[in-house]
CSV table of C-alpha atoms in Angstrom, one decimal:
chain,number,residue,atom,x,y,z
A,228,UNK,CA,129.7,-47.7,-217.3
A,229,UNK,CA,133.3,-46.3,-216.4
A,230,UNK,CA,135.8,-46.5,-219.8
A,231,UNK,CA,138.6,-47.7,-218.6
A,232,UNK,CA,142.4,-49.2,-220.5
A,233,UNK,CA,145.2,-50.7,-218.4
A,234,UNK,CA,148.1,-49.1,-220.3
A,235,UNK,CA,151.0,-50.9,-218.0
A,236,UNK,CA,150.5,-55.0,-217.3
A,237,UNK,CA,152.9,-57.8,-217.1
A,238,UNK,CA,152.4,-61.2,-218.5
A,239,UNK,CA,154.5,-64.2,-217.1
A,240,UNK,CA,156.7,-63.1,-220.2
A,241,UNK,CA,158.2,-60.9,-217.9
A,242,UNK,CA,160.5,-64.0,-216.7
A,243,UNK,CA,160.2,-64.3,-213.1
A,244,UNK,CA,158.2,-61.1,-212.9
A,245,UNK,CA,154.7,-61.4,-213.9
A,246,UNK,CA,152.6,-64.5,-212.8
A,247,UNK,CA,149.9,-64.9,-215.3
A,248,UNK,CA,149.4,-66.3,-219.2
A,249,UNK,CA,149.2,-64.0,-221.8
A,250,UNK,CA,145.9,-65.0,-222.7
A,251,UNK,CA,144.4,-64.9,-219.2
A,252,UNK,CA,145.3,-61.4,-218.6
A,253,UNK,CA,143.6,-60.9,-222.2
A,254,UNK,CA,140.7,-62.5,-221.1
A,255,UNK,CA,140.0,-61.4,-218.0
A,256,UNK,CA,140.4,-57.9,-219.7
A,257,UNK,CA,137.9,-58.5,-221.7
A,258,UNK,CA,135.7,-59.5,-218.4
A,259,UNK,CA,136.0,-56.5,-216.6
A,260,UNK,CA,134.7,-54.8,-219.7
A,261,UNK,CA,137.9,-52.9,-220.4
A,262,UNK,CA,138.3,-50.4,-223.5
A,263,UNK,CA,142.0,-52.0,-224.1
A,264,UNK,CA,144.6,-53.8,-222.3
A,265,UNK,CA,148.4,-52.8,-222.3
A,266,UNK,CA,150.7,-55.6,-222.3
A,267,UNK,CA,154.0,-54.3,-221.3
A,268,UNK,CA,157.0,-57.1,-220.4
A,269,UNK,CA,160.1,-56.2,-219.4
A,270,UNK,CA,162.3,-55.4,-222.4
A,271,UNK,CA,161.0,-57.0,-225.4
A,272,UNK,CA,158.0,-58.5,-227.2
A,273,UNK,CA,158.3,-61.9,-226.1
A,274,UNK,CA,154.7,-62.7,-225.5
A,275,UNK,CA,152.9,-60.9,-228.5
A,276,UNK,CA,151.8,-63.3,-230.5
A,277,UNK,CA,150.0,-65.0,-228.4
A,278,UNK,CA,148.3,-62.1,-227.3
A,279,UNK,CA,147.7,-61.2,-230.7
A,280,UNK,CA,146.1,-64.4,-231.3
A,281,UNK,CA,143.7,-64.8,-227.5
A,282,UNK,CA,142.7,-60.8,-228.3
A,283,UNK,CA,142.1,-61.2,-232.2
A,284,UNK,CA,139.8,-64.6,-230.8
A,285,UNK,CA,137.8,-62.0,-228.7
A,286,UNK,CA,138.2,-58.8,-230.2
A,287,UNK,CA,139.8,-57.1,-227.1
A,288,UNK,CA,142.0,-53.7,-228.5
A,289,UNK,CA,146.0,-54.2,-227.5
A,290,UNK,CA,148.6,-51.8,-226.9
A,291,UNK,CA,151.6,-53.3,-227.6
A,292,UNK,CA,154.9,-51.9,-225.4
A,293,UNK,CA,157.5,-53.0,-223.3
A,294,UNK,CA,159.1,-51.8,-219.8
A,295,UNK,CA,162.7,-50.7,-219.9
A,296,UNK,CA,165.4,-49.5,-217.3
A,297,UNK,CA,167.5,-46.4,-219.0
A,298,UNK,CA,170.8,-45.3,-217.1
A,299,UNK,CA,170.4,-43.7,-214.1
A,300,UNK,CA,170.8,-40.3,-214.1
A,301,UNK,CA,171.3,-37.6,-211.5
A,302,UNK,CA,168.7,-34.5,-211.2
A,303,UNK,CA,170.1,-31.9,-208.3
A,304,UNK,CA,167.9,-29.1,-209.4
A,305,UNK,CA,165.2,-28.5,-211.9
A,306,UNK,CA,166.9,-28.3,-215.6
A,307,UNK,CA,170.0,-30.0,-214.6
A,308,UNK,CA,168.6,-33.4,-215.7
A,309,UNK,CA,170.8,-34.7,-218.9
A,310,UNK,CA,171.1,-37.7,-220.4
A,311,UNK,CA,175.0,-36.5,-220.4
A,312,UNK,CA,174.4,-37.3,-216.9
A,313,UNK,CA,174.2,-40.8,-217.1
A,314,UNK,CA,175.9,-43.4,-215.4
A,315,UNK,CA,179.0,-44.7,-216.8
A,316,UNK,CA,178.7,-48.2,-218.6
A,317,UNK,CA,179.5,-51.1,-216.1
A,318,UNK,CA,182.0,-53.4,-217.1
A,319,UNK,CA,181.0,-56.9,-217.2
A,320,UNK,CA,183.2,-60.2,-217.1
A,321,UNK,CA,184.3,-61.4,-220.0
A,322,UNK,CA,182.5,-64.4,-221.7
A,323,UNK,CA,183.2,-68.2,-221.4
A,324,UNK,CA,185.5,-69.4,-223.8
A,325,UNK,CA,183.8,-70.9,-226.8
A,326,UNK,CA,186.3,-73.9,-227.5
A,327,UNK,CA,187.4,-74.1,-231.4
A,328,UNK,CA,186.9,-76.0,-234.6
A,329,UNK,CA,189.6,-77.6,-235.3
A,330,UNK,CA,189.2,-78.9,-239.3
A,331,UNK,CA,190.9,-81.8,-239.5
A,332,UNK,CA,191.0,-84.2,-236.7
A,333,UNK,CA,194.5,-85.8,-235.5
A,334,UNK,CA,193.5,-89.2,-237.6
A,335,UNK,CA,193.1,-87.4,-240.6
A,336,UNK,CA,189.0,-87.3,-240.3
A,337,UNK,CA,186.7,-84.5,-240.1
A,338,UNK,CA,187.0,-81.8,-238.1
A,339,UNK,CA,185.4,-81.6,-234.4
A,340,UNK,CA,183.9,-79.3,-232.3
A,341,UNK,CA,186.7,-78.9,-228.8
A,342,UNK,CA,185.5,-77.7,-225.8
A,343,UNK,CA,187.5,-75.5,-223.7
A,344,UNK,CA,187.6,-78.2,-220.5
A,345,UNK,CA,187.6,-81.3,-223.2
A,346,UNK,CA,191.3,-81.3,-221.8
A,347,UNK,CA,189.9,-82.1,-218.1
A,348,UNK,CA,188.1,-85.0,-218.6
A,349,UNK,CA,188.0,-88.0,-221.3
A,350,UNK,CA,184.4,-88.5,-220.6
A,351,UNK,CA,181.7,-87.9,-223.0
A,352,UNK,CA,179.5,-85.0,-222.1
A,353,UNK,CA,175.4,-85.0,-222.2
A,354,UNK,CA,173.6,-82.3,-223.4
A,355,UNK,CA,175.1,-78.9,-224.5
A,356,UNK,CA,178.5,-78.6,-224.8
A,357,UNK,CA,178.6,-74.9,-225.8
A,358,UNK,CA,177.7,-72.2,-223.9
A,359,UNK,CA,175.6,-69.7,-225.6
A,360,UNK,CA,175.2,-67.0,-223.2
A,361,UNK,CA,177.3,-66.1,-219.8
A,362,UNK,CA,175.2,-66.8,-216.6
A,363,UNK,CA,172.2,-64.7,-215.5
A,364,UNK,CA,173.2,-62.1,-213.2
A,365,UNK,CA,171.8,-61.4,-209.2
A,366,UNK,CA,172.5,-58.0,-209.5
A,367,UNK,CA,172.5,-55.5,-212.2
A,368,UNK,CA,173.3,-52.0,-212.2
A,369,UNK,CA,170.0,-49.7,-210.9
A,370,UNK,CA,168.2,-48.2,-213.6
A,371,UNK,CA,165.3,-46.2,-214.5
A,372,UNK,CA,162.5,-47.8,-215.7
A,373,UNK,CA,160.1,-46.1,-218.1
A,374,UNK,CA,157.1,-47.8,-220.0
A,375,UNK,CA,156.7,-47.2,-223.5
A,376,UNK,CA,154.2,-47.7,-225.8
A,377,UNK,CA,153.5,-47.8,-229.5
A,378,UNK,CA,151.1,-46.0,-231.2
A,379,UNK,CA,150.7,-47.9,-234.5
A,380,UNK,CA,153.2,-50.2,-236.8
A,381,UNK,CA,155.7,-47.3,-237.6
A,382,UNK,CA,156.0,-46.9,-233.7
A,383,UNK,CA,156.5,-51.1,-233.1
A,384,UNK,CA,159.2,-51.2,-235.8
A,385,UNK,CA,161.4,-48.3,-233.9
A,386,UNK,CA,160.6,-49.9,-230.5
A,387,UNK,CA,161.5,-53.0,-231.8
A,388,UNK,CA,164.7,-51.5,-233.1
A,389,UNK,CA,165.5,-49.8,-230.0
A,390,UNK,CA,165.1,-52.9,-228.0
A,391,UNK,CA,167.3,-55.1,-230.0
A,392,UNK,CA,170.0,-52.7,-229.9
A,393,UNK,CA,169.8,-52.8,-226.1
A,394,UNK,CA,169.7,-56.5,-226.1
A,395,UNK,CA,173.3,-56.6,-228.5
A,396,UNK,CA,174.8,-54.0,-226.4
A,397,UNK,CA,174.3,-55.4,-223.1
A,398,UNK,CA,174.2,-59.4,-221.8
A,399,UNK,CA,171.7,-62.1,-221.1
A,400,UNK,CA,169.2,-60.6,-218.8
A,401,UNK,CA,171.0,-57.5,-218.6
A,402,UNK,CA,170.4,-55.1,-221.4
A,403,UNK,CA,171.7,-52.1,-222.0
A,404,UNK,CA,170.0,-48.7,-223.4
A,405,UNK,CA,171.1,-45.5,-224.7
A,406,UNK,CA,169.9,-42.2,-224.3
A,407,UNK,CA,169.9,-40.8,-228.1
A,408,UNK,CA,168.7,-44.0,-229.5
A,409,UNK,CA,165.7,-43.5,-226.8
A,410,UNK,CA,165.0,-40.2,-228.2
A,411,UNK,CA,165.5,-41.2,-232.0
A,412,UNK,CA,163.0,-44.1,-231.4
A,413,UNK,CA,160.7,-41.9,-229.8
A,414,UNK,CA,161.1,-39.5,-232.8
A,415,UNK,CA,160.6,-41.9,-235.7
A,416,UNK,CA,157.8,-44.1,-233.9
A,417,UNK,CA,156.0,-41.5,-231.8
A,418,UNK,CA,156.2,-43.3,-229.1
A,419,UNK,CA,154.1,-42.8,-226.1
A,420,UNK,CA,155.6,-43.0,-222.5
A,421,UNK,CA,154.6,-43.6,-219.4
A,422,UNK,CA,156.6,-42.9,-216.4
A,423,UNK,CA,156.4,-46.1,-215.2
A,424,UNK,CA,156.9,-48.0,-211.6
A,425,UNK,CA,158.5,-47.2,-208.4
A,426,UNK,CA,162.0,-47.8,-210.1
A,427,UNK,CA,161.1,-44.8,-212.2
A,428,UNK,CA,162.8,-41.5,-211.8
A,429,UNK,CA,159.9,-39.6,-210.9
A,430,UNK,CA,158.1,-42.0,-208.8
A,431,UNK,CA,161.6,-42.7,-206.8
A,432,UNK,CA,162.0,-38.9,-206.3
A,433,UNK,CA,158.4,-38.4,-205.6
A,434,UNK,CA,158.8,-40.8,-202.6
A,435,UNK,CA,162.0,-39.2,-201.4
A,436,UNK,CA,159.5,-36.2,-200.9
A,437,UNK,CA,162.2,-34.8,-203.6
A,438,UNK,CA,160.0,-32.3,-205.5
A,439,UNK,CA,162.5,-30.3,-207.5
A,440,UNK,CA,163.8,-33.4,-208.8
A,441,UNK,CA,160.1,-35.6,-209.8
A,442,UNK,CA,160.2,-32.3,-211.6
A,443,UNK,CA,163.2,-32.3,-213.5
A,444,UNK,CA,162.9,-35.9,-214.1
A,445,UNK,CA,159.3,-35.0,-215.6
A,446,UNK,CA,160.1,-31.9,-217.7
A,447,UNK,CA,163.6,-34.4,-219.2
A,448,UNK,CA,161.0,-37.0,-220.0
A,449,UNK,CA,158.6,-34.5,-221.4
A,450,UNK,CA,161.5,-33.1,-223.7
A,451,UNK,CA,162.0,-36.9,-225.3
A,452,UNK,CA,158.2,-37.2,-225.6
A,453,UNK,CA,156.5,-34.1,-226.7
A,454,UNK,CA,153.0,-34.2,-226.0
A,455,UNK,CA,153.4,-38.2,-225.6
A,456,UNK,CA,154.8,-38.3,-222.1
A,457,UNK,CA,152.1,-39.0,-219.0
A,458,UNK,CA,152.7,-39.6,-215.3
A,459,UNK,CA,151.5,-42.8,-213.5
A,460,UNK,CA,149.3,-42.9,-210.1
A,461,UNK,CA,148.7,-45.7,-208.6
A,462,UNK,CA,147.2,-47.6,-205.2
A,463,UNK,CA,147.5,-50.6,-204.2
A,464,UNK,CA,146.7,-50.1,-200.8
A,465,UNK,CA,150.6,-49.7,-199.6
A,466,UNK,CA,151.1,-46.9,-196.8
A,467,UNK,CA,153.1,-44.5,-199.3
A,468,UNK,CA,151.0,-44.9,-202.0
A,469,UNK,CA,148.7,-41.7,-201.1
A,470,UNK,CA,151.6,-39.5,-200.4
A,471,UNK,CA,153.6,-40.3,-203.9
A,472,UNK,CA,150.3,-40.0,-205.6
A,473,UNK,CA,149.7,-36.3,-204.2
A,474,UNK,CA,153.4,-35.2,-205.2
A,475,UNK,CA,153.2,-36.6,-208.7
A,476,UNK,CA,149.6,-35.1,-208.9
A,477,UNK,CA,151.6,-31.6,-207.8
A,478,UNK,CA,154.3,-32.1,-210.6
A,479,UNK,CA,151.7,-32.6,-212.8
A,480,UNK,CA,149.9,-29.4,-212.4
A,481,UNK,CA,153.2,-27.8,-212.2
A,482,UNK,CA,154.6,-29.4,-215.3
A,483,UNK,CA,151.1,-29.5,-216.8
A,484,UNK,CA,151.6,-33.1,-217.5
A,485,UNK,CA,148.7,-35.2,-218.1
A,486,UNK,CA,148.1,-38.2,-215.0
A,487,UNK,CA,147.1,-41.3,-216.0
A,488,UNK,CA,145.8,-44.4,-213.4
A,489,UNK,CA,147.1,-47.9,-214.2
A,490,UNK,CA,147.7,-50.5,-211.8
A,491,UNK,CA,151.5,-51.7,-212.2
A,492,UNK,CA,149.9,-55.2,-213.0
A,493,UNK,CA,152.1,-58.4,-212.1
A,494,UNK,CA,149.0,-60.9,-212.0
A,495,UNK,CA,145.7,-61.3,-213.3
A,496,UNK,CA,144.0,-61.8,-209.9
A,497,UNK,CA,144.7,-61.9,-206.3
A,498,UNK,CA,145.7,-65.3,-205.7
A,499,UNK,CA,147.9,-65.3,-208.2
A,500,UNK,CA,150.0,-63.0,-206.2
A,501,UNK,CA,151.1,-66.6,-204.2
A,502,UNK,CA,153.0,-67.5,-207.4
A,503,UNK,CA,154.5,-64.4,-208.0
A,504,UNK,CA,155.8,-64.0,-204.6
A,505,UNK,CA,157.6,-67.8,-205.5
A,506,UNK,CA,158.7,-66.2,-208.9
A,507,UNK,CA,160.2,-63.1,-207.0
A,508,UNK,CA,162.1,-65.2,-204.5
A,509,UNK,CA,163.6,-67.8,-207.4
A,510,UNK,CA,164.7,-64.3,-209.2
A,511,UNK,CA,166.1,-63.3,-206.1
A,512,UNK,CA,168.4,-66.6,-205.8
A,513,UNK,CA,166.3,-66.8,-202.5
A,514,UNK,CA,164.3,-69.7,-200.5
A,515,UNK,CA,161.2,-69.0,-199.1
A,516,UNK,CA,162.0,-68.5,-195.7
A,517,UNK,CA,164.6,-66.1,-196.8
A,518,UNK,CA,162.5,-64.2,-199.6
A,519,UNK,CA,159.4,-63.5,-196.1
A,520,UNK,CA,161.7,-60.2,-195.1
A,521,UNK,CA,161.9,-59.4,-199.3
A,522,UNK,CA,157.9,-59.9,-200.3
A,523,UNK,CA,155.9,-57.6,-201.9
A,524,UNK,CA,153.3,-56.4,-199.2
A,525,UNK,CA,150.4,-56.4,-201.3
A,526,UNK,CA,148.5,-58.5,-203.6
A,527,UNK,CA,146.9,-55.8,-205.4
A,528,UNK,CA,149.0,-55.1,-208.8
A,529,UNK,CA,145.7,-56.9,-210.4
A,530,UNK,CA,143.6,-56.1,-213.3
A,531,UNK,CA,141.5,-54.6,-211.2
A,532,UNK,CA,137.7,-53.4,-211.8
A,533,UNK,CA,137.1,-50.0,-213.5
A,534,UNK,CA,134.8,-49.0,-210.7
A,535,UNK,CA,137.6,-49.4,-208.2
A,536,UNK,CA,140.1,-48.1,-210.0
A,537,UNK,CA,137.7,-45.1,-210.1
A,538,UNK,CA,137.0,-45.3,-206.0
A,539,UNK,CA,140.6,-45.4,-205.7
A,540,UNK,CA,141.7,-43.0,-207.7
A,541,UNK,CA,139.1,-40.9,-208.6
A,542,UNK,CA,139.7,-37.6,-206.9
């Protein structure tokens, strides 16, 4: 029997993103007879407990990490990738007004909460009157996304750390990362990274038929993760999918990285790829007319069996 871990799967904590319950993807893992399940989600650990508790249930092994999108930087030339490079922060909008407190009322009573457009009308309001967060952006700066991975508790606490700074520095939905606090989490947690989907810098270079630069992007990454770093294949039956997979296997031996084969999972099984095309358009502020031209032409980013992960990927 082939022994086989997905090392880079998204839940439906990956809001809008992934289709399928944490504890489905866990248990279908546990199915196909896999030696561990990765549970990545975009930017944070939303969905690990219960994971935790549908793995702990079955005794199926969990690698706990997270998907992130790190600045964009620019690689003309192998050794000229820097994280000095990097794009320059975005400036957002400023955030809603919060109203005031005002302590003592007009009467002489106790103090009440104003909101900022109380003055517009003398109605009551239902629900929330105070904003907590600005509005979920439709378009964010492009970034490169990277999987990482924690090897044990020492690497969870610095991934977690990392993360939460990202969240603070950034806005709802849109966090922001750093370079050097990627490289001082990787250092304190040993993190292990993977070099993630096509929004990654090697796998966009690789498809660009850019060589020089999948390499620079690899041998940067390599430099953050010593010994720790590996580069993702993957097939899902897409028309580019052999040709980025030979590149990336030649930057490997260049490099001599070490190739791994997940499957970019979004869903547990094929039909679940109907929901997640729904989930994609409602991210996309799109109906479903409009999100046809936009859909992912495949439904293959499954948890897929070992043996075909094997046919596919094998050589």
């Amino acid at each position: 029997m082939i022994r086989y871990a997905e090392l880079h799967s998204h839940t439906n904590m990956s809001f809008l993103d992934g289709a399928s319950h944490p504890a489905e993807m866990v248990e279908l893992a546990a199915e196909l007879g896999y030696a561990a399940l990765g549970i990545t989600d975009h930017d944070g650990f939303r969905g690990v407990a219960k994971v935790h508790q549908a793995a702990r249930q079955i005794g199926m092994p969990i690698v706990y990490g997270t998907e992130v999108g790190m600045p964009r930087v620019a690689a003309q030339r192998v050794g000229s990738f820097s994280p000095s490079q990097a794009m320059p922060t975005v400036t957002t909008d400023a955030p809603p007004s919060r109203g005031k407190w005002s302590s003592v009322s007009e009467s002489g009573g106790v103090g009440k909460y104003v909101h900022p457009s109380a003055g517009e009308s003398p109605e009551h309001r239902r629900g929330r009157i105070r904003r907590m967060h600005g509005s979920k952006p439709t378009s964010k700066p492009e970034t490169d996304h990277i999987v990482l991975l924690a090897p044990g508790p020492a690497g969870y606490a610095a991934l977690s750390r990392f993360v939460t700074k990202g969240q603070f520095c950034g806005r709802k939905d849109e966090p922001r990362y750093d370079y050097r606090d990627l490289e001082e989490a990787s250092l304190h947690g040993k993190l292990v990274a993977l070099s993630g989907c096509h929004q990654g810098a090697v796998n966009r270079a690789a498809l660009a038929g850019d060589l020089n630069a999948a390499i620079a992007a690899t041998e940067h990454l390599r430099d953050l993760f010593p010994g720790r770093f590996y580069l993702e294949v993957w097939d899902h039956g897409m028309p580019e999918d052999g040709y980025r997979n030979d590149l990336i296997s030649e930057v490997a031996r260049i490099t001599r990285t070490p190739l791994i084969a997940p499957n970019n999972v979004h869903y547990a099984r094929r039909h679940d790829a109907d929901l997640a095309e729904v989930l994609a358009a409602i991210a996309g502020r799109r109906d479903l007319v409009t999100a046809e031209g936009c859909r992912a032409a495949t439904d293959k980013r499954i948890l897929g069996q070992p043996e075909d992960m094997q046919r596919l990927l094998g050589r």
